[in-house]
PDB file of C-alpha atoms in Angstrom:
ATOM      1  CA  UNK A   1      13.083  28.892 -80.284  1.00  0.00           C
ATOM      2  CA  UNK A   2      14.730  29.548 -76.912  1.00  0.00           C
ATOM      3  CA  UNK A   3      17.714  27.613 -75.581  1.00  0.00           C
ATOM      4  CA  UNK A   4      15.468  26.333 -72.773  1.00  0.00           C
ATOM      5  CA  UNK A   5      13.039  24.773 -75.238  1.00  0.00           C
ATOM      6  CA  UNK A   6      15.867  23.309 -77.302  1.00  0.00           C
ATOM      7  CA  UNK A   7      17.414  21.795 -74.203  1.00  0.00           C
ATOM      8  CA  UNK A   8      14.079  20.283 -73.185  1.00  0.00           C
ATOM      9  CA  UNK A   9      13.475  18.780 -76.616  1.00  0.00           C
ATOM     10  CA  UNK A  10      16.964  17.319 -76.682  1.00  0.00           C
ATOM     11  CA  UNK A  11      16.441  15.779 -73.247  1.00  0.00           C
ATOM     12  CA  UNK A  12      13.116  14.181 -74.249  1.00  0.00           C
ATOM     13  CA  UNK A  13      14.583  12.826 -77.502  1.00  0.00           C
ATOM     14  CA  UNK A  14      17.510  11.338 -75.550  1.00  0.00           C
ATOM     15  CA  UNK A  15      15.114   9.551 -73.212  1.00  0.00           C
ATOM     16  CA  UNK A  16      13.128   8.087 -76.100  1.00  0.00           C
ATOM     17  CA  UNK A  17      16.323   6.907 -77.811  1.00  0.00           C
ATOM     18  CA  UNK A  18      17.280   5.158 -74.573  1.00  0.00           C
ATOM     19  CA  UNK A  19      13.726   3.729 -74.387  1.00  0.00           C
ATOM     20  CA  UNK A  20      13.904   2.169 -77.887  1.00  0.00           C
ATOM     21  CA  UNK A  21      17.493   0.938 -77.494  1.00  0.00           C
ATOM     22  CA  UNK A  22      16.497  -0.907 -74.330  1.00  0.00           C
ATOM     23  CA  UNK A  23      13.551  -2.488 -76.154  1.00  0.00           C
ATOM     24  CA  UNK A  24      15.797  -3.623 -79.003  1.00  0.00           C
ATOM     25  CA  UNK A  25      18.517  -4.954 -76.702  1.00  0.00           C
ATOM     26  CA  UNK A  26      16.112  -6.909 -74.473  1.00  0.00           C
ATOM     27  CA  UNK A  27      14.101  -8.406 -77.328  1.00  0.00           C
ATOM     28  CA  UNK A  28      17.281  -9.854 -78.742  1.00  0.00           C
ATOM     29  CA  UNK A  29      18.386 -11.161 -75.393  1.00  0.00           C
ATOM     30  CA  UNK A  30      15.242 -13.224 -74.771  1.00  0.00           C
ATOM     31  CA  UNK A  31      15.865 -16.516 -76.497  1.00  0.00           C
ATOM     32  CA  UNK A  32      13.284 -18.500 -78.419  1.00  0.00           C
ATOM     33  CA  UNK A  33      12.315 -21.633 -76.403  1.00  0.00           C
ATOM     34  CA  UNK A  34      14.187 -24.644 -77.740  1.00  0.00           C
ATOM     35  CA  UNK A  35      13.802 -28.325 -77.001  1.00  0.00           C
ATOM     36  CA  UNK A  36      16.903 -30.357 -77.787  1.00  0.00           C
ATOM     37  CA  UNK A  37      16.880 -34.106 -77.220  1.00  0.00           C
ATOM     38  CA  UNK A  38      20.629 -34.687 -77.159  1.00  0.00           C
ATOM     39  CA  UNK A  39      22.505 -37.901 -77.952  1.00  0.00           C
ATOM     40  CA  UNK A  40      26.231 -38.312 -77.676  1.00  0.00           C
ATOM     41  CA  UNK A  41      28.828 -40.906 -78.607  1.00  0.00           C
ATOM     42  CA  UNK A  42      31.183 -42.631 -76.236  1.00  0.00           C
ATOM     43  CA  UNK A  43      33.598 -40.693 -74.036  1.00  0.00           C
ATOM     44  CA  UNK A  44      36.313 -42.439 -71.980  1.00  0.00           C
ATOM     45  CA  UNK A  45      36.994 -41.122 -68.547  1.00  0.00           C
ATOM     46  CA  UNK A  46      40.702 -40.764 -69.275  1.00  0.00           C
ATOM     47  CA  UNK A  47      42.907 -40.573 -72.356  1.00  0.00           C
ATOM     48  CA  UNK A  48      43.733 -43.977 -73.732  1.00  0.00           C
ATOM     49  CA  UNK A  49      45.603 -45.481 -76.709  1.00  0.00           C
ATOM     50  CA  UNK A  50      42.343 -47.132 -77.793  1.00  0.00           C
ATOM     51  CA  UNK A  51      40.683 -46.267 -81.051  1.00  0.00           C
ATOM     52  CA  UNK A  52      37.012 -46.391 -81.995  1.00  0.00           C
ATOM     53  CA  UNK A  53      37.307 -48.024 -85.387  1.00  0.00           C
ATOM     54  CA  UNK A  54      33.592 -48.359 -86.172  1.00  0.00           C
ATOM     55  CA  UNK A  55      30.326 -46.784 -85.017  1.00  0.00           C
ATOM     56  CA  UNK A  56      26.813 -47.363 -86.328  1.00  0.00           C
ATOM     57  CA  UNK A  57      23.943 -45.404 -84.838  1.00  0.00           C
ATOM     58  CA  UNK A  58      20.242 -45.725 -85.708  1.00  0.00           C
ATOM     59  CA  UNK A  59      17.681 -43.341 -84.203  1.00  0.00           C
ATOM     60  CA  UNK A  60      13.988 -43.913 -84.916  1.00  0.00           C
ATOM     61  CA  UNK A  61      11.575 -41.045 -84.331  1.00  0.00           C
ATOM     62  CA  UNK A  62       7.799 -41.191 -84.626  1.00  0.00           C
ATOM     63  CA  UNK A  63       6.856 -37.610 -85.399  1.00  0.00           C
ATOM     64  CA  UNK A  64       3.264 -38.379 -86.328  1.00  0.00           C
ATOM     65  CA  UNK A  65       1.917 -36.022 -83.692  1.00  0.00           C
ATOM     66  CA  UNK A  66       4.489 -33.425 -82.635  1.00  0.00           C
ATOM     67  CA  UNK A  67       2.110 -31.729 -80.205  1.00  0.00           C
ATOM     68  CA  UNK A  68       1.736 -34.792 -77.981  1.00  0.00           C
ATOM     69  CA  UNK A  69       4.108 -37.712 -77.440  1.00  0.00           C
ATOM     70  CA  UNK A  70       7.041 -38.539 -79.705  1.00  0.00           C
ATOM     71  CA  UNK A  71       8.129 -42.155 -79.509  1.00  0.00           C
ATOM     72  CA  UNK A  72      11.840 -42.632 -79.773  1.00  0.00           C
ATOM     73  CA  UNK A  73      14.322 -45.497 -80.043  1.00  0.00           C
ATOM     74  CA  UNK A  74      18.107 -45.576 -80.050  1.00  0.00           C
ATOM     75  CA  UNK A  75      20.601 -48.238 -81.109  1.00  0.00           C
ATOM     76  CA  UNK A  76      24.329 -47.540 -81.101  1.00  0.00           C
ATOM     77  CA  UNK A  77      26.990 -50.087 -81.977  1.00  0.00           C
ATOM     78  CA  UNK A  78      30.635 -49.186 -81.310  1.00  0.00           C
ATOM     79  CA  UNK A  79      33.854 -51.129 -81.956  1.00  0.00           C
ATOM     80  CA  UNK A  80      36.862 -50.217 -79.823  1.00  0.00           C
ATOM     81  CA  UNK A  81      40.358 -51.484 -80.454  1.00  0.00           C
ATOM     82  CA  UNK A  82      43.104 -51.680 -77.845  1.00  0.00           C
ATOM     83  CA  UNK A  83      46.580 -51.880 -79.470  1.00  0.00           C
ATOM     84  CA  UNK A  84      48.552 -52.041 -76.198  1.00  0.00           C
ATOM     85  CA  UNK A  85      48.450 -54.087 -72.991  1.00  0.00           C
ATOM     86  CA  UNK A  86      45.213 -55.002 -71.253  1.00  0.00           C
ATOM     87  CA  UNK A  87      43.356 -51.958 -69.949  1.00  0.00           C
ATOM     88  CA  UNK A  88      40.346 -51.138 -67.814  1.00  0.00           C
ATOM     89  CA  UNK A  89      38.284 -48.307 -69.222  1.00  0.00           C
ATOM     90  CA  UNK A  90      35.405 -46.300 -67.778  1.00  0.00           C
ATOM     91  CA  UNK A  91      33.129 -45.087 -70.539  1.00  0.00           C
ATOM     92  CA  UNK A  92      30.262 -42.563 -70.488  1.00  0.00           C
ATOM     93  CA  UNK A  93      27.502 -42.213 -73.067  1.00  0.00           C
ATOM     94  CA  UNK A  94      25.672 -38.900 -72.700  1.00  0.00           C
ATOM     95  CA  UNK A  95      21.947 -38.409 -73.374  1.00  0.00           C
ATOM     96  CA  UNK A  96      19.743 -35.429 -72.525  1.00  0.00           C
ATOM     97  CA  UNK A  97      17.336 -35.877 -69.641  1.00  0.00           C
ATOM     98  CA  UNK A  98      14.468 -35.398 -72.094  1.00  0.00           C
ATOM     99  CA  UNK A  99      15.061 -38.863 -73.579  1.00  0.00           C
ATOM    100  CA  UNK A 100      16.812 -40.841 -70.849  1.00  0.00           C
ATOM    101  CA  UNK A 101      16.050 -41.036 -67.164  1.00  0.00           C
ATOM    102  CA  UNK A 102      16.077 -43.632 -64.406  1.00  0.00           C
ATOM    103  CA  UNK A 103      12.615 -44.717 -65.502  1.00  0.00           C
ATOM    104  CA  UNK A 104      13.848 -45.851 -68.924  1.00  0.00           C
ATOM    105  CA  UNK A 105      14.823 -49.469 -69.422  1.00  0.00           C
ATOM    106  CA  UNK A 106      17.983 -49.579 -71.423  1.00  0.00           C
ATOM    107  CA  UNK A 107      20.696 -52.132 -72.123  1.00  0.00           C
ATOM    108  CA  UNK A 108      24.444 -52.069 -72.708  1.00  0.00           C
ATOM    109  CA  UNK A 109      26.027 -55.179 -74.076  1.00  0.00           C
ATOM    110  CA  UNK A 110      29.704 -56.105 -74.440  1.00  0.00           C
ATOM    111  CA  UNK A 111      30.296 -58.573 -77.268  1.00  0.00           C
ATOM    112  CA  UNK A 112      26.607 -59.502 -77.203  1.00  0.00           C
ATOM    113  CA  UNK A 113      26.430 -60.013 -73.410  1.00  0.00           C
ATOM    114  CA  UNK A 114      24.611 -57.527 -71.151  1.00  0.00           C
ATOM    115  CA  UNK A 115      26.805 -55.713 -68.663  1.00  0.00           C
ATOM    116  CA  UNK A 116      25.946 -53.547 -65.628  1.00  0.00           C
ATOM    117  CA  UNK A 117      25.990 -49.805 -65.899  1.00  0.00           C
ATOM    118  CA  UNK A 118      25.176 -46.819 -63.747  1.00  0.00           C
ATOM    119  CA  UNK A 119      22.933 -43.852 -64.515  1.00  0.00           C
ATOM    120  CA  UNK A 120      24.329 -40.471 -63.548  1.00  0.00           C
ATOM    121  CA  UNK A 121      21.929 -37.535 -64.027  1.00  0.00           C
ATOM    122  CA  UNK A 122      24.157 -34.466 -64.264  1.00  0.00           C
ATOM    123  CA  UNK A 123      23.545 -30.994 -62.983  1.00  0.00           C
ATOM    124  CA  UNK A 124      25.719 -27.926 -62.581  1.00  0.00           C
ATOM    125  CA  UNK A 125      26.847 -28.913 -59.088  1.00  0.00           C
ATOM    126  CA  UNK A 126      27.620 -32.516 -59.942  1.00  0.00           C
ATOM    127  CA  UNK A 127      31.085 -33.950 -59.242  1.00  0.00           C
ATOM    128  CA  UNK A 128      31.287 -35.135 -62.856  1.00  0.00           C
ATOM    129  CA  UNK A 129      32.920 -31.748 -63.507  1.00  0.00           C
ATOM    130  CA  UNK A 130      35.977 -32.943 -61.577  1.00  0.00           C
ATOM    131  CA  UNK A 131      36.065 -36.672 -62.245  1.00  0.00           C
ATOM    132  CA  UNK A 132      37.309 -36.422 -65.812  1.00  0.00           C
ATOM    133  CA  UNK A 133      38.765 -33.648 -67.969  1.00  0.00           C
ATOM    134  CA  UNK A 134      37.267 -35.280 -71.051  1.00  0.00           C
ATOM    135  CA  UNK A 135      33.784 -35.415 -69.479  1.00  0.00           C
ATOM    136  CA  UNK A 136      34.177 -31.790 -68.351  1.00  0.00           C
ATOM    137  CA  UNK A 137      35.134 -30.714 -71.848  1.00  0.00           C
ATOM    138  CA  UNK A 138      32.030 -32.373 -73.242  1.00  0.00           C
ATOM    139  CA  UNK A 139      29.758 -30.819 -70.576  1.00  0.00           C
ATOM    140  CA  UNK A 140      31.155 -27.376 -71.267  1.00  0.00           C
ATOM    141  CA  UNK A 141      30.805 -27.714 -75.004  1.00  0.00           C
ATOM    142  CA  UNK A 142      27.377 -29.308 -75.224  1.00  0.00           C
ATOM    143  CA  UNK A 143      25.525 -26.289 -73.848  1.00  0.00           C
ATOM    144  CA  UNK A 144      22.877 -28.500 -72.274  1.00  0.00           C
ATOM    145  CA  UNK A 145      22.318 -27.949 -68.509  1.00  0.00           C
ATOM    146  CA  UNK A 146      20.666 -31.281 -67.784  1.00  0.00           C
ATOM    147  CA  UNK A 147      22.113 -34.472 -69.134  1.00  0.00           C
ATOM    148  CA  UNK A 148      22.378 -38.146 -68.167  1.00  0.00           C
ATOM    149  CA  UNK A 149      25.520 -40.215 -68.371  1.00  0.00           C
ATOM    150  CA  UNK A 150      25.310 -43.980 -68.813  1.00  0.00           C
ATOM    151  CA  UNK A 151      28.559 -45.192 -67.326  1.00  0.00           C
ATOM    152  CA  UNK A 152      30.105 -48.659 -67.642  1.00  0.00           C
ATOM    153  CA  UNK A 153      33.447 -50.196 -66.820  1.00  0.00           C
ATOM    154  CA  UNK A 154      35.029 -52.652 -69.250  1.00  0.00           C
ATOM    155  CA  UNK A 155      38.255 -54.546 -69.683  1.00  0.00           C
ATOM    156  CA  UNK A 156      39.842 -54.733 -73.135  1.00  0.00           C
ATOM    157  CA  UNK A 157      42.577 -57.350 -73.598  1.00  0.00           C
ATOM    158  CA  UNK A 158      45.812 -56.567 -75.419  1.00  0.00           C
ATOM    159  CA  UNK A 159      45.592 -56.161 -79.203  1.00  0.00           C
ATOM    160  CA  UNK A 160      41.879 -56.890 -79.170  1.00  0.00           C
ATOM    161  CA  UNK A 161      38.671 -55.279 -80.482  1.00  0.00           C
ATOM    162  CA  UNK A 162      35.475 -55.297 -78.457  1.00  0.00           C
ATOM    163  CA  UNK A 163      31.954 -54.249 -79.423  1.00  0.00           C
ATOM    164  CA  UNK A 164      29.669 -52.160 -77.206  1.00  0.00           C
ATOM    165  CA  UNK A 165      25.962 -51.792 -78.034  1.00  0.00           C
ATOM    166  CA  UNK A 166      23.524 -49.364 -76.434  1.00  0.00           C
ATOM    167  CA  UNK A 167      19.785 -49.755 -76.939  1.00  0.00           C
ATOM    168  CA  UNK A 168      16.710 -48.193 -75.360  1.00  0.00           C
ATOM    169  CA  UNK A 169      13.172 -47.007 -76.143  1.00  0.00           C
ATOM    170  CA  UNK A 170      11.840 -43.737 -74.856  1.00  0.00           C
ATOM    171  CA  UNK A 171       9.375 -40.936 -75.529  1.00  0.00           C
ATOM    172  CA  UNK A 172       9.195 -37.236 -75.045  1.00  0.00           C
ATOM    173  CA  UNK A 173       6.230 -34.916 -74.604  1.00  0.00           C
ATOM    174  CA  UNK A 174       6.423 -31.644 -76.513  1.00  0.00           C
ATOM    175  CA  UNK A 175       4.123 -28.970 -77.806  1.00  0.00           C
ATOM    176  CA  UNK A 176       5.435 -27.152 -80.854  1.00  0.00           C
ATOM    177  CA  UNK A 177       2.929 -24.369 -80.187  1.00  0.00           C
ATOM    178  CA  UNK A 178       5.067 -23.334 -77.245  1.00  0.00           C
ATOM    179  CA  UNK A 179       8.454 -23.848 -78.907  1.00  0.00           C
ATOM    180  CA  UNK A 180      10.535 -22.024 -81.417  1.00  0.00           C
ATOM    181  CA  UNK A 181      12.586 -25.107 -82.348  1.00  0.00           C
ATOM    182  CA  UNK A 182      12.679 -28.811 -81.647  1.00  0.00           C
ATOM    183  CA  UNK A 183      15.829 -30.571 -82.839  1.00  0.00           C
ATOM    184  CA  UNK A 184      17.271 -34.004 -82.323  1.00  0.00           C
ATOM    185  CA  UNK A 185      21.030 -33.899 -82.268  1.00  0.00           C
ATOM    186  CA  UNK A 186      23.704 -36.576 -82.208  1.00  0.00           C
ATOM    187  CA  UNK A 187      27.242 -35.647 -81.209  1.00  0.00           C
ATOM    188  CA  UNK A 188      29.668 -37.149 -83.711  1.00  0.00           C
ATOM    189  CA  UNK A 189      32.503 -34.978 -82.432  1.00  0.00           C
ATOM    190  CA  UNK A 190      32.985 -37.260 -79.434  1.00  0.00           C
ATOM    191  CA  UNK A 191      34.767 -39.638 -81.774  1.00  0.00           C
ATOM    192  CA  UNK A 192      37.792 -37.328 -81.717  1.00  0.00           C
ATOM    193  CA  UNK A 193      38.576 -38.232 -78.118  1.00  0.00           C
ATOM    194  CA  UNK A 194      39.630 -41.680 -79.416  1.00  0.00           C
ATOM    195  CA  UNK A 195      42.897 -42.276 -81.246  1.00  0.00           C
ATOM    196  CA  UNK A 196      42.988 -42.543 -85.019  1.00  0.00           C
ATOM    197  CA  UNK A 197      40.277 -42.623 -87.658  1.00  0.00           C
ATOM    198  CA  UNK A 198      36.758 -43.949 -87.483  1.00  0.00           C
ATOM    199  CA  UNK A 199      34.242 -45.377 -89.902  1.00  0.00           C
ATOM    200  CA  UNK A 200      30.875 -44.148 -88.711  1.00  0.00           C
ATOM    201  CA  UNK A 201      27.284 -43.945 -89.860  1.00  0.00           C
ATOM    202  CA  UNK A 202      24.437 -42.080 -88.182  1.00  0.00           C
ATOM    203  CA  UNK A 203      20.917 -42.757 -89.388  1.00  0.00           C
ATOM    204  CA  UNK A 204      17.750 -40.867 -88.397  1.00  0.00           C
ATOM    205  CA  UNK A 205      14.632 -42.766 -89.424  1.00  0.00           C
ATOM    206  CA  UNK A 206      11.775 -40.279 -89.166  1.00  0.00           C
ATOM    207  CA  UNK A 207       8.140 -41.301 -89.445  1.00  0.00           C
ATOM    208  CA  UNK A 208       5.262 -38.872 -89.802  1.00  0.00           C
ATOM    209  CA  UNK A 209       6.015 -35.180 -90.231  1.00  0.00           C
ATOM    210  CA  UNK A 210       9.084 -34.386 -92.329  1.00  0.00           C
ATOM    211  CA  UNK A 211      11.678 -32.238 -90.513  1.00  0.00           C
ATOM    212  CA  UNK A 212      11.819 -28.566 -91.511  1.00  0.00           C
ATOM    213  CA  UNK A 213      15.615 -28.612 -91.440  1.00  0.00           C
ATOM    214  CA  UNK A 214      18.507 -31.055 -91.194  1.00  0.00           C
ATOM    215  CA  UNK A 215      22.282 -30.941 -91.100  1.00  0.00           C
ATOM    216  CA  UNK A 216      22.957 -31.178 -94.851  1.00  0.00           C
ATOM    217  CA  UNK A 217      26.730 -31.672 -94.825  1.00  0.00           C
ATOM    218  CA  UNK A 218      27.389 -35.145 -96.304  1.00  0.00           C
ATOM    219  CA  UNK A 219      23.752 -36.140 -95.695  1.00  0.00           C
ATOM    220  CA  UNK A 220      21.897 -38.569 -97.906  1.00  0.00           C
ATOM    221  CA  UNK A 221      18.082 -38.440 -97.769  1.00  0.00           C
ATOM    222  CA  UNK A 222      16.004 -41.384 -98.918  1.00  0.00           C
ATOM    223  CA  UNK A 223      12.357 -42.356 -98.729  1.00  0.00           C
ATOM    224  CA  UNK A 224      10.973 -44.725 -96.166  1.00  0.00           C
ATOM    225  CA  UNK A 225       7.394 -46.014 -95.896  1.00  0.00           C
ATOM    226  CA  UNK A 226       5.543 -43.251 -94.056  1.00  0.00           C
ATOM    227  CA  UNK A 227       8.785 -41.319 -93.543  1.00  0.00           C
ATOM    228  CA  UNK A 228      12.339 -40.504 -94.564  1.00  0.00           C
ATOM    229  CA  UNK A 229      15.912 -41.620 -93.748  1.00  0.00           C
ATOM    230  CA  UNK A 230      18.629 -39.062 -93.054  1.00  0.00           C
ATOM    231  CA  UNK A 231      22.066 -40.711 -93.262  1.00  0.00           C
ATOM    232  CA  UNK A 232      25.509 -39.331 -92.544  1.00  0.00           C
ATOM    233  CA  UNK A 233      28.609 -41.455 -93.230  1.00  0.00           C
ATOM    234  CA  UNK A 234      32.356 -41.164 -92.713  1.00  0.00           C
ATOM    235  CA  UNK A 235      34.877 -43.720 -94.070  1.00  0.00           C
ATOM    236  CA  UNK A 236      38.071 -44.328 -92.093  1.00  0.00           C
ATOM    237  CA  UNK A 237      38.661 -40.673 -91.269  1.00  0.00           C
ATOM    238  CA  UNK A 238      38.701 -38.085 -88.502  1.00  0.00           C
ATOM    239  CA  UNK A 239      35.244 -36.536 -88.130  1.00  0.00           C
ATOM    240  CA  UNK A 240      35.561 -32.751 -87.966  1.00  0.00           C
ATOM    241  CA  UNK A 241      31.826 -32.189 -87.705  1.00  0.00           C
ATOM    242  CA  UNK A 242      30.620 -31.724 -84.136  1.00  0.00           C
ATOM    243  CA  UNK A 243      27.055 -33.000 -84.575  1.00  0.00           C
ATOM    244  CA  UNK A 244      24.292 -33.906 -86.968  1.00  0.00           C
ATOM    245  CA  UNK A 245      20.653 -33.098 -86.441  1.00  0.00           C
ATOM    246  CA  UNK A 246      17.076 -32.846 -87.716  1.00  0.00           C
ATOM    247  CA  UNK A 247      14.906 -29.882 -86.719  1.00  0.00           C
ATOM    248  CA  UNK A 248      11.239 -28.891 -86.507  1.00  0.00           C
ATOM    249  CA  UNK A 249      10.102 -25.279 -86.386  1.00  0.00           C
ATOM    250  CA  UNK A 250       7.562 -24.408 -83.738  1.00  0.00           C
ATOM    251  CA  UNK A 251       4.852 -21.739 -83.698  1.00  0.00           C
ATOM    252  CA  UNK A 252       6.376 -19.642 -80.952  1.00  0.00           C
ATOM    253  CA  UNK A 253       7.599 -16.206 -81.928  1.00  0.00           C
ATOM    254  CA  UNK A 254       8.919 -13.393 -79.734  1.00  0.00           C
ATOM    255  CA  UNK A 255       7.512  -9.905 -80.539  1.00  0.00           C
ATOM    256  CA  UNK A 256      10.480  -8.001 -81.990  1.00  0.00           C
ATOM    257  CA  UNK A 257       9.900  -4.646 -80.361  1.00  0.00           C
ATOM    258  CA  UNK A 258       7.656  -5.226 -77.322  1.00  0.00           C
ATOM    259  CA  UNK A 259       8.365  -6.978 -74.097  1.00  0.00           C
ATOM    260  CA  UNK A 260       5.140  -7.707 -72.185  1.00  0.00           C
ATOM    261  CA  UNK A 261       6.624  -8.760 -68.912  1.00  0.00           C
ATOM    262  CA  UNK A 262       9.780  -8.955 -66.810  1.00  0.00           C
ATOM    263  CA  UNK A 263      12.130  -6.486 -65.176  1.00  0.00           C
ATOM    264  CA  UNK A 264      12.923  -4.827 -68.518  1.00  0.00           C
ATOM    265  CA  UNK A 265       9.310  -3.804 -68.960  1.00  0.00           C
ATOM    266  CA  UNK A 266       9.212  -2.380 -65.460  1.00  0.00           C
ATOM    267  CA  UNK A 267      12.220  -0.201 -66.266  1.00  0.00           C
ATOM    268  CA  UNK A 268      10.542   0.956 -69.484  1.00  0.00           C
ATOM    269  CA  UNK A 269       7.370   1.903 -67.628  1.00  0.00           C
ATOM    270  CA  UNK A 270       9.368   3.924 -65.143  1.00  0.00           C
ATOM    271  CA  UNK A 271      11.123   5.816 -67.960  1.00  0.00           C
ATOM    272  CA  UNK A 272       7.796   6.422 -69.767  1.00  0.00           C
ATOM    273  CA  UNK A 273       6.134   7.804 -66.608  1.00  0.00           C
ATOM    274  CA  UNK A 274       9.153  10.043 -65.994  1.00  0.00           C
ATOM    275  CA  UNK A 275       8.950  11.449 -69.533  1.00  0.00           C
ATOM    276  CA  UNK A 276       5.196  11.937 -69.259  1.00  0.00           C
ATOM    277  CA  UNK A 277       5.459  13.844 -65.932  1.00  0.00           C
ATOM    278  CA  UNK A 278       8.296  15.973 -67.343  1.00  0.00           C
ATOM    279  CA  UNK A 279       6.224  16.952 -70.433  1.00  0.00           C
ATOM    280  CA  UNK A 280       3.184  17.815 -68.282  1.00  0.00           C
ATOM    281  CA  UNK A 281       5.330  20.069 -66.062  1.00  0.00           C
ATOM    282  CA  UNK A 282       6.695  21.811 -69.165  1.00  0.00           C
ATOM    283  CA  UNK A 283       3.206  22.490 -70.466  1.00  0.00           C
ATOM    284  CA  UNK A 284       2.050  23.900 -67.089  1.00  0.00           C
ATOM    285  CA  UNK A 285       5.097  26.174 -66.825  1.00  0.00           C
ATOM    286  CA  UNK A 286       4.241  27.942 -70.061  1.00  0.00           C
TER     287      UNK A 286
END
């Protein structure tokens, strides 16, 4: 075999190695579609000496038909203690835009009395980035590009505990046939922005289809009529977990070694045509 033929074979093999490596790289880089209804705890605008001593969250999800509309309700009860002089606090409660928007009727009550609050849909260019370092830290860590902040201003007297309660009903429209994953997530890590320990419980009451996965660290699962309860509890401690969740697997799957569209496929076609033309020229030159 001549050096010319060896050089040609080596060149063609190199192109095919490049071809397959590009396929592998791009197939891994295309993420599976995920829907993530996000719920967060309470985040003060600025550092305070206040502690969140208790938090009780109940999330009800009707997963009877996951390919249509999922009814959803949220109830969060939080006790905040101020050990120092009277203070005014601005507090944000983050929820993903999937489950909370300006069309949703929600309520925030302070010691059983409704209080006014503002709704701040966040996007990448929003000034919320600069209004609070604590809010910015949450936005950077959540990984969710579209989120809504429910913001209220409260006054907490010296050496006093107050109770904030958040309630709303919502629904989301999903189609698991077009998704890789659907998971409902509650951010318990937001409790660390408050001073001291917290006693907290987060309860997901799921009706209909049982989740395919759930966050199993310290989780207690019990039966409910037509459903199940997933309960996480912490007793007077710092919560080192960042979030808890339940998850459903969708029917979407990305072909592992073939990309049917996009700029990557265009590049691959160009390489393939180049190799084909080169081989034809070699055959004609014999």
